[in-house]
mmCIF file of N, CA and C in Angstrom:
data_model
loop_
_atom_site.group_PDB
_atom_site.id
_atom_site.type_symbol
_atom_site.label_atom_id
_atom_site.label_comp_id
_atom_site.label_asym_id
_atom_site.label_seq_id
_atom_site.Cartn_x
_atom_site.Cartn_y
_atom_site.Cartn_z
ATOM 1 N N UNK A 296 10.230 -9.662 17.066
ATOM 2 C CA UNK A 296 9.096 -8.793 16.998
ATOM 3 C C UNK A 296 9.030 -7.229 16.074
ATOM 4 N N UNK A 297 8.456 -7.352 15.499
ATOM 5 C CA UNK A 297 8.587 -5.904 14.141
ATOM 6 C C UNK A 297 7.198 -4.819 15.462
ATOM 7 N N UNK A 298 7.868 -3.960 14.785
ATOM 8 C CA UNK A 298 7.289 -2.740 15.761
ATOM 9 C C UNK A 298 6.649 -1.858 14.495
ATOM 10 N N UNK A 299 5.476 -1.261 14.711
ATOM 11 C CA UNK A 299 5.371 0.284 13.463
ATOM 12 C C UNK A 299 6.061 1.231 13.956
ATOM 13 N N UNK A 300 5.860 2.254 13.111
ATOM 14 C CA UNK A 300 6.255 3.655 13.145
ATOM 15 C C UNK A 300 5.862 4.513 14.746
ATOM 16 N N UNK A 301 4.655 4.395 15.149
ATOM 17 C CA UNK A 301 4.369 4.695 16.227
ATOM 18 C C UNK A 301 5.216 4.054 17.690
ATOM 19 N N UNK A 302 5.365 2.686 17.581
ATOM 20 C CA UNK A 302 6.076 2.127 18.265
ATOM 21 C C UNK A 302 7.497 1.910 18.817
ATOM 22 N N UNK A 303 7.953 1.740 17.178
ATOM 23 C CA UNK A 303 9.557 2.201 17.391
ATOM 24 C C UNK A 303 10.101 3.393 17.429
ATOM 25 N N UNK A 304 9.102 4.504 17.471
ATOM 26 C CA UNK A 304 9.811 5.792 17.945
ATOM 27 C C UNK A 304 9.810 6.227 18.957
ATOM 28 N N UNK A 305 7.778 5.399 19.682
ATOM 29 C CA UNK A 305 8.563 5.632 21.196
ATOM 30 C C UNK A 305 9.587 4.638 22.009
ATOM 31 N N UNK A 306 10.034 3.252 21.241
ATOM 32 C CA UNK A 306 10.769 2.838 21.901
ATOM 33 C C UNK A 306 11.931 3.374 22.183
ATOM 34 N N UNK A 307 12.500 3.936 20.452
ATOM 35 C CA UNK A 307 13.747 4.793 20.655
ATOM 36 C C UNK A 307 13.563 6.632 21.377
ATOM 37 N N UNK A 308 12.585 6.372 21.373
ATOM 38 C CA UNK A 308 12.822 8.003 22.862
ATOM 39 C C UNK A 308 12.382 9.284 22.283
ATOM 40 N N UNK A 309 12.423 8.896 20.546
ATOM 41 C CA UNK A 309 11.546 9.930 20.123
ATOM 42 C C UNK A 309 10.764 10.582 20.239
ATOM 43 N N UNK A 310 9.653 10.020 20.965
ATOM 44 C CA UNK A 310 8.144 10.743 20.910
ATOM 45 C C UNK A 310 8.518 11.079 22.393
ATOM 46 N N UNK A 311 9.321 11.819 23.513
ATOM 47 C CA UNK A 311 9.418 11.829 24.696
ATOM 48 C C UNK A 311 9.556 13.623 24.785
ATOM 49 N N UNK A 312 9.800 14.198 25.658
ATOM 50 C CA UNK A 312 10.365 15.410 25.671
ATOM 51 C C UNK A 312 11.695 15.537 25.120
ATOM 52 N N UNK A 313 12.423 14.933 25.694
ATOM 53 C CA UNK A 313 13.992 14.940 25.753
ATOM 54 C C UNK A 313 14.401 13.924 24.359
ATOM 55 N N UNK A 314 13.580 13.560 23.895
ATOM 56 C CA UNK A 314 13.766 13.033 22.225
ATOM 57 C C UNK A 314 13.703 14.211 21.352
ATOM 58 N N UNK A 315 12.187 15.388 21.722
ATOM 59 C CA UNK A 315 11.913 16.018 21.086
ATOM 60 C C UNK A 315 12.880 17.154 20.964
ATOM 61 N N UNK A 316 12.912 17.410 22.414
ATOM 62 C CA UNK A 316 14.423 18.746 22.463
ATOM 63 C C UNK A 316 15.442 18.304 21.717
ATOM 64 N N UNK A 317 16.283 17.039 21.441
ATOM 65 C CA UNK A 317 17.305 16.233 20.309
ATOM 66 C C UNK A 317 17.093 16.544 19.464
ATOM 67 N N UNK A 318 15.680 16.470 18.880
ATOM 68 C CA UNK A 318 15.281 16.686 17.577
ATOM 69 C C UNK A 318 15.705 17.805 17.051
ATOM 70 N N UNK A 319 14.986 19.054 17.593
ATOM 71 C CA UNK A 319 14.745 20.637 17.562
ATOM 72 C C UNK A 319 16.352 20.894 17.661
ATOM 73 N N UNK A 320 16.955 20.712 18.438
ATOM 74 C CA UNK A 320 18.418 21.239 18.658
ATOM 75 C C UNK A 320 18.804 20.680 17.145
ATOM 76 N N UNK A 321 18.810 19.467 16.609
ATOM 77 C CA UNK A 321 19.836 18.995 15.746
ATOM 78 C C UNK A 321 18.951 19.988 14.580
ATOM 79 N N UNK A 322 17.945 19.845 14.689
ATOM 80 C CA UNK A 322 17.327 20.655 13.109
ATOM 81 C C UNK A 322 17.805 21.708 13.249
ATOM 82 N N UNK A 323 17.617 22.477 14.267
ATOM 83 C CA UNK A 323 17.693 24.047 14.062
ATOM 84 C C UNK A 323 19.610 24.788 13.750
ATOM 85 N N UNK A 324 20.506 23.455 14.562
ATOM 86 C CA UNK A 324 21.786 23.794 14.376
ATOM 87 C C UNK A 324 22.234 23.582 12.864
ATOM 88 N N UNK A 325 21.771 22.440 12.475
ATOM 89 C CA UNK A 325 21.697 22.374 10.844
ATOM 90 C C UNK A 325 21.442 23.368 9.807
ATOM 91 N N UNK A 326 20.130 23.574 10.247
ATOM 92 C CA UNK A 326 19.853 24.632 9.184
ATOM 93 C C UNK A 326 20.523 26.022 9.536
ATOM 94 N N UNK A 327 21.348 26.187 10.628
ATOM 95 C CA UNK A 327 21.700 27.494 10.825
ATOM 96 C C UNK A 327 23.481 27.240 10.323
ATOM 97 N N UNK A 328 24.098 25.820 9.981
ATOM 98 C CA UNK A 328 25.265 25.337 9.806
ATOM 99 C C UNK A 328 25.849 27.046 8.710
ATOM 100 N N UNK A 329 26.644 26.922 8.904
ATOM 101 C CA UNK A 329 27.501 28.801 7.521
ATOM 102 C C UNK A 329 28.357 28.176 7.115
ATOM 103 N N UNK A 330 28.592 26.748 7.901
ATOM 104 C CA UNK A 330 30.322 26.000 7.012
ATOM 105 C C UNK A 330 29.945 26.275 5.892
ATOM 106 N N UNK A 331 31.188 25.879 4.818
ATOM 107 C CA UNK A 331 31.157 25.356 3.594
ATOM 108 C C UNK A 331 32.169 24.097 3.461
ATOM 109 N N UNK A 332 31.064 23.008 2.744
ATOM 110 C CA UNK A 332 32.116 21.936 2.287
ATOM 111 C C UNK A 332 31.557 21.457 0.841
ATOM 112 N N UNK A 333 32.937 21.741 0.532
ATOM 113 C CA UNK A 333 33.329 21.673 -1.073
ATOM 114 C C UNK A 333 32.671 22.387 -2.130
ATOM 115 N N UNK A 334 32.285 24.020 -1.694
ATOM 116 C CA UNK A 334 32.093 25.012 -1.591
ATOM 117 C C UNK A 334 29.813 24.912 -1.740
ATOM 118 N N UNK A 335 29.880 24.140 -1.067
ATOM 119 C CA UNK A 335 28.078 24.412 -0.837
ATOM 120 C C UNK A 335 28.117 24.424 1.149
ATOM 121 N N UNK A 336 27.099 24.976 0.906
ATOM 122 C CA UNK A 336 27.016 25.403 2.541
ATOM 123 C C UNK A 336 26.647 24.675 2.853
ATOM 124 N N UNK A 337 26.788 24.018 4.133
ATOM 125 C CA UNK A 337 26.208 22.865 4.784
ATOM 126 C C UNK A 337 24.578 22.452 5.008
ATOM 127 N N UNK A 338 24.416 23.395 5.585
ATOM 128 C CA UNK A 338 22.337 23.261 5.237
ATOM 129 C C UNK A 338 21.693 23.326 4.318
ATOM 130 N N UNK A 339 22.861 23.353 3.185
ATOM 131 C CA UNK A 339 21.773 23.464 2.014
ATOM 132 C C UNK A 339 21.937 22.019 1.102
ATOM 133 N N UNK A 340 23.163 21.544 1.736
ATOM 134 C CA UNK A 340 23.119 19.932 1.110
ATOM 135 C C UNK A 340 22.466 18.977 2.156
ATOM 136 N N UNK A 341 21.941 19.517 3.127
ATOM 137 C CA UNK A 341 21.430 18.683 4.188
ATOM 138 C C UNK A 341 20.102 18.952 3.801
ATOM 139 N N UNK A 342 19.427 20.075 3.120
ATOM 140 C CA UNK A 342 17.824 20.310 2.683
ATOM 141 C C UNK A 342 17.889 19.493 1.427
ATOM 142 N N UNK A 343 18.944 19.330 0.537
ATOM 143 C CA UNK A 343 18.716 18.553 -0.997
ATOM 144 C C UNK A 343 18.763 17.288 -0.321
ATOM 145 N N UNK A 344 19.207 16.729 0.494
ATOM 146 C CA UNK A 344 18.742 14.873 0.930
ATOM 147 C C UNK A 344 17.529 15.132 1.660
ATOM 148 N N UNK A 345 17.044 15.983 2.451
ATOM 149 C CA UNK A 345 15.667 16.066 3.203
ATOM 150 C C UNK A 345 14.903 16.133 1.768
ATOM 151 N N UNK A 346 14.700 17.120 0.918
ATOM 152 C CA UNK A 346 14.114 17.297 -0.654
ATOM 153 C C UNK A 346 13.932 15.884 -1.188
ATOM 154 N N UNK A 347 15.237 15.221 -1.331
ATOM 155 C CA UNK A 347 15.115 14.147 -1.875
ATOM 156 C C UNK A 347 14.110 12.720 -1.217
ATOM 157 N N UNK A 348 14.021 13.240 0.350
ATOM 158 C CA UNK A 348 13.453 11.881 0.833
ATOM 159 C C UNK A 348 14.384 10.764 1.735
ATOM 160 N N UNK A 349 15.684 10.706 1.667
ATOM 161 C CA UNK A 349 16.861 10.061 1.725
ATOM 162 C C UNK A 349 17.116 10.419 2.979
ATOM 163 N N UNK A 350 16.222 10.077 4.297
ATOM 164 C CA UNK A 350 16.436 10.295 5.256
ATOM 165 C C UNK A 350 17.298 9.666 5.920
ATOM 166 N N UNK A 351 18.176 8.516 5.502
ATOM 167 C CA UNK A 351 18.998 7.584 5.483
ATOM 168 C C UNK A 351 20.563 8.207 5.328
ATOM 169 N N UNK A 352 20.463 8.930 3.797
ATOM 170 C CA UNK A 352 21.821 9.451 3.719
ATOM 171 C C UNK A 352 21.611 11.194 4.768
ATOM 172 N N UNK A 353 20.311 11.706 4.976
ATOM 173 C CA UNK A 353 20.284 13.410 5.698
ATOM 174 C C UNK A 353 20.711 12.540 7.209
ATOM 175 N N UNK A 354 20.805 11.531 7.902
ATOM 176 C CA UNK A 354 21.278 11.059 8.895
ATOM 177 C C UNK A 354 22.531 10.842 9.424
ATOM 178 N N UNK A 355 23.386 10.289 8.187
ATOM 179 C CA UNK A 355 24.337 9.921 8.012
ATOM 180 C C UNK A 355 25.270 11.146 8.220
ATOM 181 N N UNK A 356 24.706 11.968 7.057
ATOM 182 C CA UNK A 356 25.302 13.343 6.509
ATOM 183 C C UNK A 356 25.549 14.137 7.537
ATOM 184 N N UNK A 357 24.234 14.338 8.786
ATOM 185 C CA UNK A 357 23.990 15.418 9.727
ATOM 186 C C UNK A 357 24.885 15.098 10.922
ATOM 187 N N UNK A 358 24.674 13.538 11.175
ATOM 188 C CA UNK A 358 25.387 13.200 12.229
ATOM 189 C C UNK A 358 26.806 13.552 12.500
ATOM 190 N N UNK A 359 27.337 13.039 11.102
ATOM 191 C CA UNK A 359 28.841 12.827 10.862
ATOM 192 C C UNK A 359 29.080 14.596 11.146
ATOM 193 N N UNK A 360 28.430 15.560 10.673
ATOM 194 C CA UNK A 360 28.877 16.504 11.018
ATOM 195 C C UNK A 360 28.497 17.392 12.267
ATOM 196 N N UNK A 361 27.510 16.978 13.236
ATOM 197 C CA UNK A 361 27.389 17.109 14.448
ATOM 198 C C UNK A 361 28.733 16.746 15.537
ATOM 199 N N UNK A 362 29.155 15.723 14.865
ATOM 200 C CA UNK A 362 29.971 14.802 15.775
ATOM 201 C C UNK A 362 31.698 15.587 14.956
ATOM 202 N N UNK A 363 31.733 15.769 14.161
ATOM 203 C CA UNK A 363 33.017 16.509 13.623
ATOM 204 C C UNK A 363 33.209 17.857 13.128
ATOM 205 N N UNK A 364 31.879 18.875 13.061
ATOM 206 C CA UNK A 364 32.169 20.368 12.667
ATOM 207 C C UNK A 364 32.079 21.134 13.803
ATOM 208 N N UNK A 365 33.214 22.079 13.854
ATOM 209 C CA UNK A 365 33.816 23.148 14.503
ATOM 210 C C UNK A 365 32.529 23.445 15.261
ATOM 211 N N UNK A 366 31.341 23.981 14.501
ATOM 212 C CA UNK A 366 30.194 24.914 14.434
ATOM 213 C C UNK A 366 29.175 24.223 15.955
ATOM 214 N N UNK A 367 29.851 22.835 15.988
ATOM 215 C CA UNK A 367 28.590 21.827 16.503
ATOM 216 C C UNK A 367 29.156 21.784 18.225
ATOM 217 N N UNK A 368 30.721 21.667 18.624
ATOM 218 C CA UNK A 368 31.084 21.865 20.091
ATOM 219 C C UNK A 368 29.673 21.946 20.917
ATOM 220 N N UNK A 369 28.901 22.824 20.937
ATOM 221 C CA UNK A 369 28.247 22.937 22.196
ATOM 222 C C UNK A 369 27.214 22.220 21.844
ATOM 223 N N UNK A 370 26.785 22.124 20.921
ATOM 224 C CA UNK A 370 25.473 20.811 20.625
ATOM 225 C C UNK A 370 26.265 19.716 21.075
ATOM 226 N N UNK A 371 27.330 19.102 20.425
ATOM 227 C CA UNK A 371 27.970 17.980 21.108
ATOM 228 C C UNK A 371 28.478 17.603 22.628
ATOM 229 N N UNK A 372 28.777 18.823 23.225
ATOM 230 C CA UNK A 372 28.743 18.458 23.906
ATOM 231 C C UNK A 372 27.388 17.950 25.189
ATOM 232 N N UNK A 373 26.176 18.749 24.728
ATOM 233 C CA UNK A 373 25.127 18.442 25.322
ATOM 234 C C UNK A 373 24.421 16.979 24.792
ATOM 235 N N UNK A 374 24.389 16.717 23.886
ATOM 236 C CA UNK A 374 24.487 14.513 23.530
ATOM 237 C C UNK A 374 24.584 13.883 24.503
ATOM 238 N N UNK A 375 24.340 13.047 24.322
ATOM 239 C CA UNK A 375 24.981 11.804 25.086
ATOM 240 C C UNK A 375 24.818 10.517 23.625
ATOM 241 N N UNK A 376 25.453 9.885 23.643
ATOM 242 C CA UNK A 376 25.870 8.473 22.599
ATOM 243 C C UNK A 376 24.241 8.577 22.426
ATOM 244 N N UNK A 377 23.406 8.127 23.339
ATOM 245 C CA UNK A 377 22.478 7.205 23.072
ATOM 246 C C UNK A 377 21.251 8.619 22.175
ATOM 247 N N UNK A 378 21.509 9.679 22.414
ATOM 248 C CA UNK A 378 20.739 10.740 21.854
ATOM 249 C C UNK A 378 20.131 10.876 20.851
ATOM 250 N N UNK A 379 21.994 10.325 20.135
ATOM 251 C CA UNK A 379 21.512 10.084 18.154
ATOM 252 C C UNK A 379 20.655 9.394 17.871
ATOM 253 N N UNK A 380 20.296 8.075 18.955
ATOM 254 C CA UNK A 380 18.777 7.313 18.157
ATOM 255 C C UNK A 380 17.636 7.763 18.268
ATOM 256 N N UNK A 381 17.552 9.019 19.376
ATOM 257 C CA UNK A 381 16.065 9.666 19.874
ATOM 258 C C UNK A 381 16.090 10.984 18.431
ATOM 259 N N UNK A 382 16.817 11.373 17.802
ATOM 260 C CA UNK A 382 16.544 12.350 16.561
ATOM 261 C C UNK A 382 15.632 11.725 15.618
ATOM 262 N N UNK A 383 14.352 12.259 15.447
ATOM 263 C CA UNK A 383 12.983 12.122 14.108
ATOM 264 C C UNK A 383 13.945 12.381 13.254
ATOM 265 N N UNK A 384 14.319 12.016 12.470
ATOM 266 C CA UNK A 384 14.802 12.002 11.311
ATOM 267 C C UNK A 384 13.799 13.251 9.869
ATOM 268 N N UNK A 385 12.743 12.291 10.507
ATOM 269 C CA UNK A 385 11.420 13.136 9.392
ATOM 270 C C UNK A 385 10.857 14.489 10.248
ATOM 271 N N UNK A 386 11.304 14.749 11.295
ATOM 272 C CA UNK A 386 10.934 16.394 11.601
ATOM 273 C C UNK A 386 12.126 17.223 11.348
ATOM 274 N N UNK A 387 13.192 16.463 11.210
ATOM 275 C CA UNK A 387 14.444 17.250 10.755
ATOM 276 C C UNK A 387 13.805 17.615 9.459
ATOM 277 N N UNK A 388 13.802 16.959 8.829
ATOM 278 C CA UNK A 388 13.692 17.166 7.092
ATOM 279 C C UNK A 388 12.330 17.717 7.097
ATOM 280 N N UNK A 389 11.933 17.753 7.923
ATOM 281 C CA UNK A 389 10.560 18.848 7.690
ATOM 282 C C UNK A 389 10.951 20.321 7.688
ATOM 283 N N UNK A 390 11.361 20.020 8.874
ATOM 284 C CA UNK A 390 12.064 21.694 9.053
ATOM 285 C C UNK A 390 12.984 22.239 8.323
ATOM 286 N N UNK A 391 14.049 21.124 7.819
ATOM 287 C CA UNK A 391 15.100 21.872 6.704
ATOM 288 C C UNK A 391 14.333 22.360 5.509
ATOM 289 N N UNK A 392 13.074 21.541 4.933
ATOM 290 C CA UNK A 392 12.775 22.137 3.711
ATOM 291 C C UNK A 392 11.460 22.961 3.755
ATOM 292 N N UNK A 393 11.424 22.980 5.329
ATOM 293 C CA UNK A 393 10.585 24.643 5.494
ATOM 294 C C UNK A 393 11.346 25.639 5.786
ATOM 295 N N UNK A 394 12.481 26.119 5.377
ATOM 296 C CA UNK A 394 13.394 27.116 6.079
ATOM 297 C C UNK A 394 13.777 27.969 4.445
#
């Protein structure tokens, strides 16, 4: 069964209060990340992915940072395994490019 974006989004839980909360928390956390990775601020690298429109690379990079970064311990503790599927990466990208 093929779903359109709205149905797919609702199915994954992105368009729920909790899904929006997860997306907002991730967007704010990554935008404010002051750590450096290979001489570049993590937030700037994430913004580069967002500006290029490469949502798959953005999702992989940010998810990895959340799961491994020391600055993300509190957020990591708040998220369940299913919450990563609720992140609306278009919204995260939009937030990163307006910062």
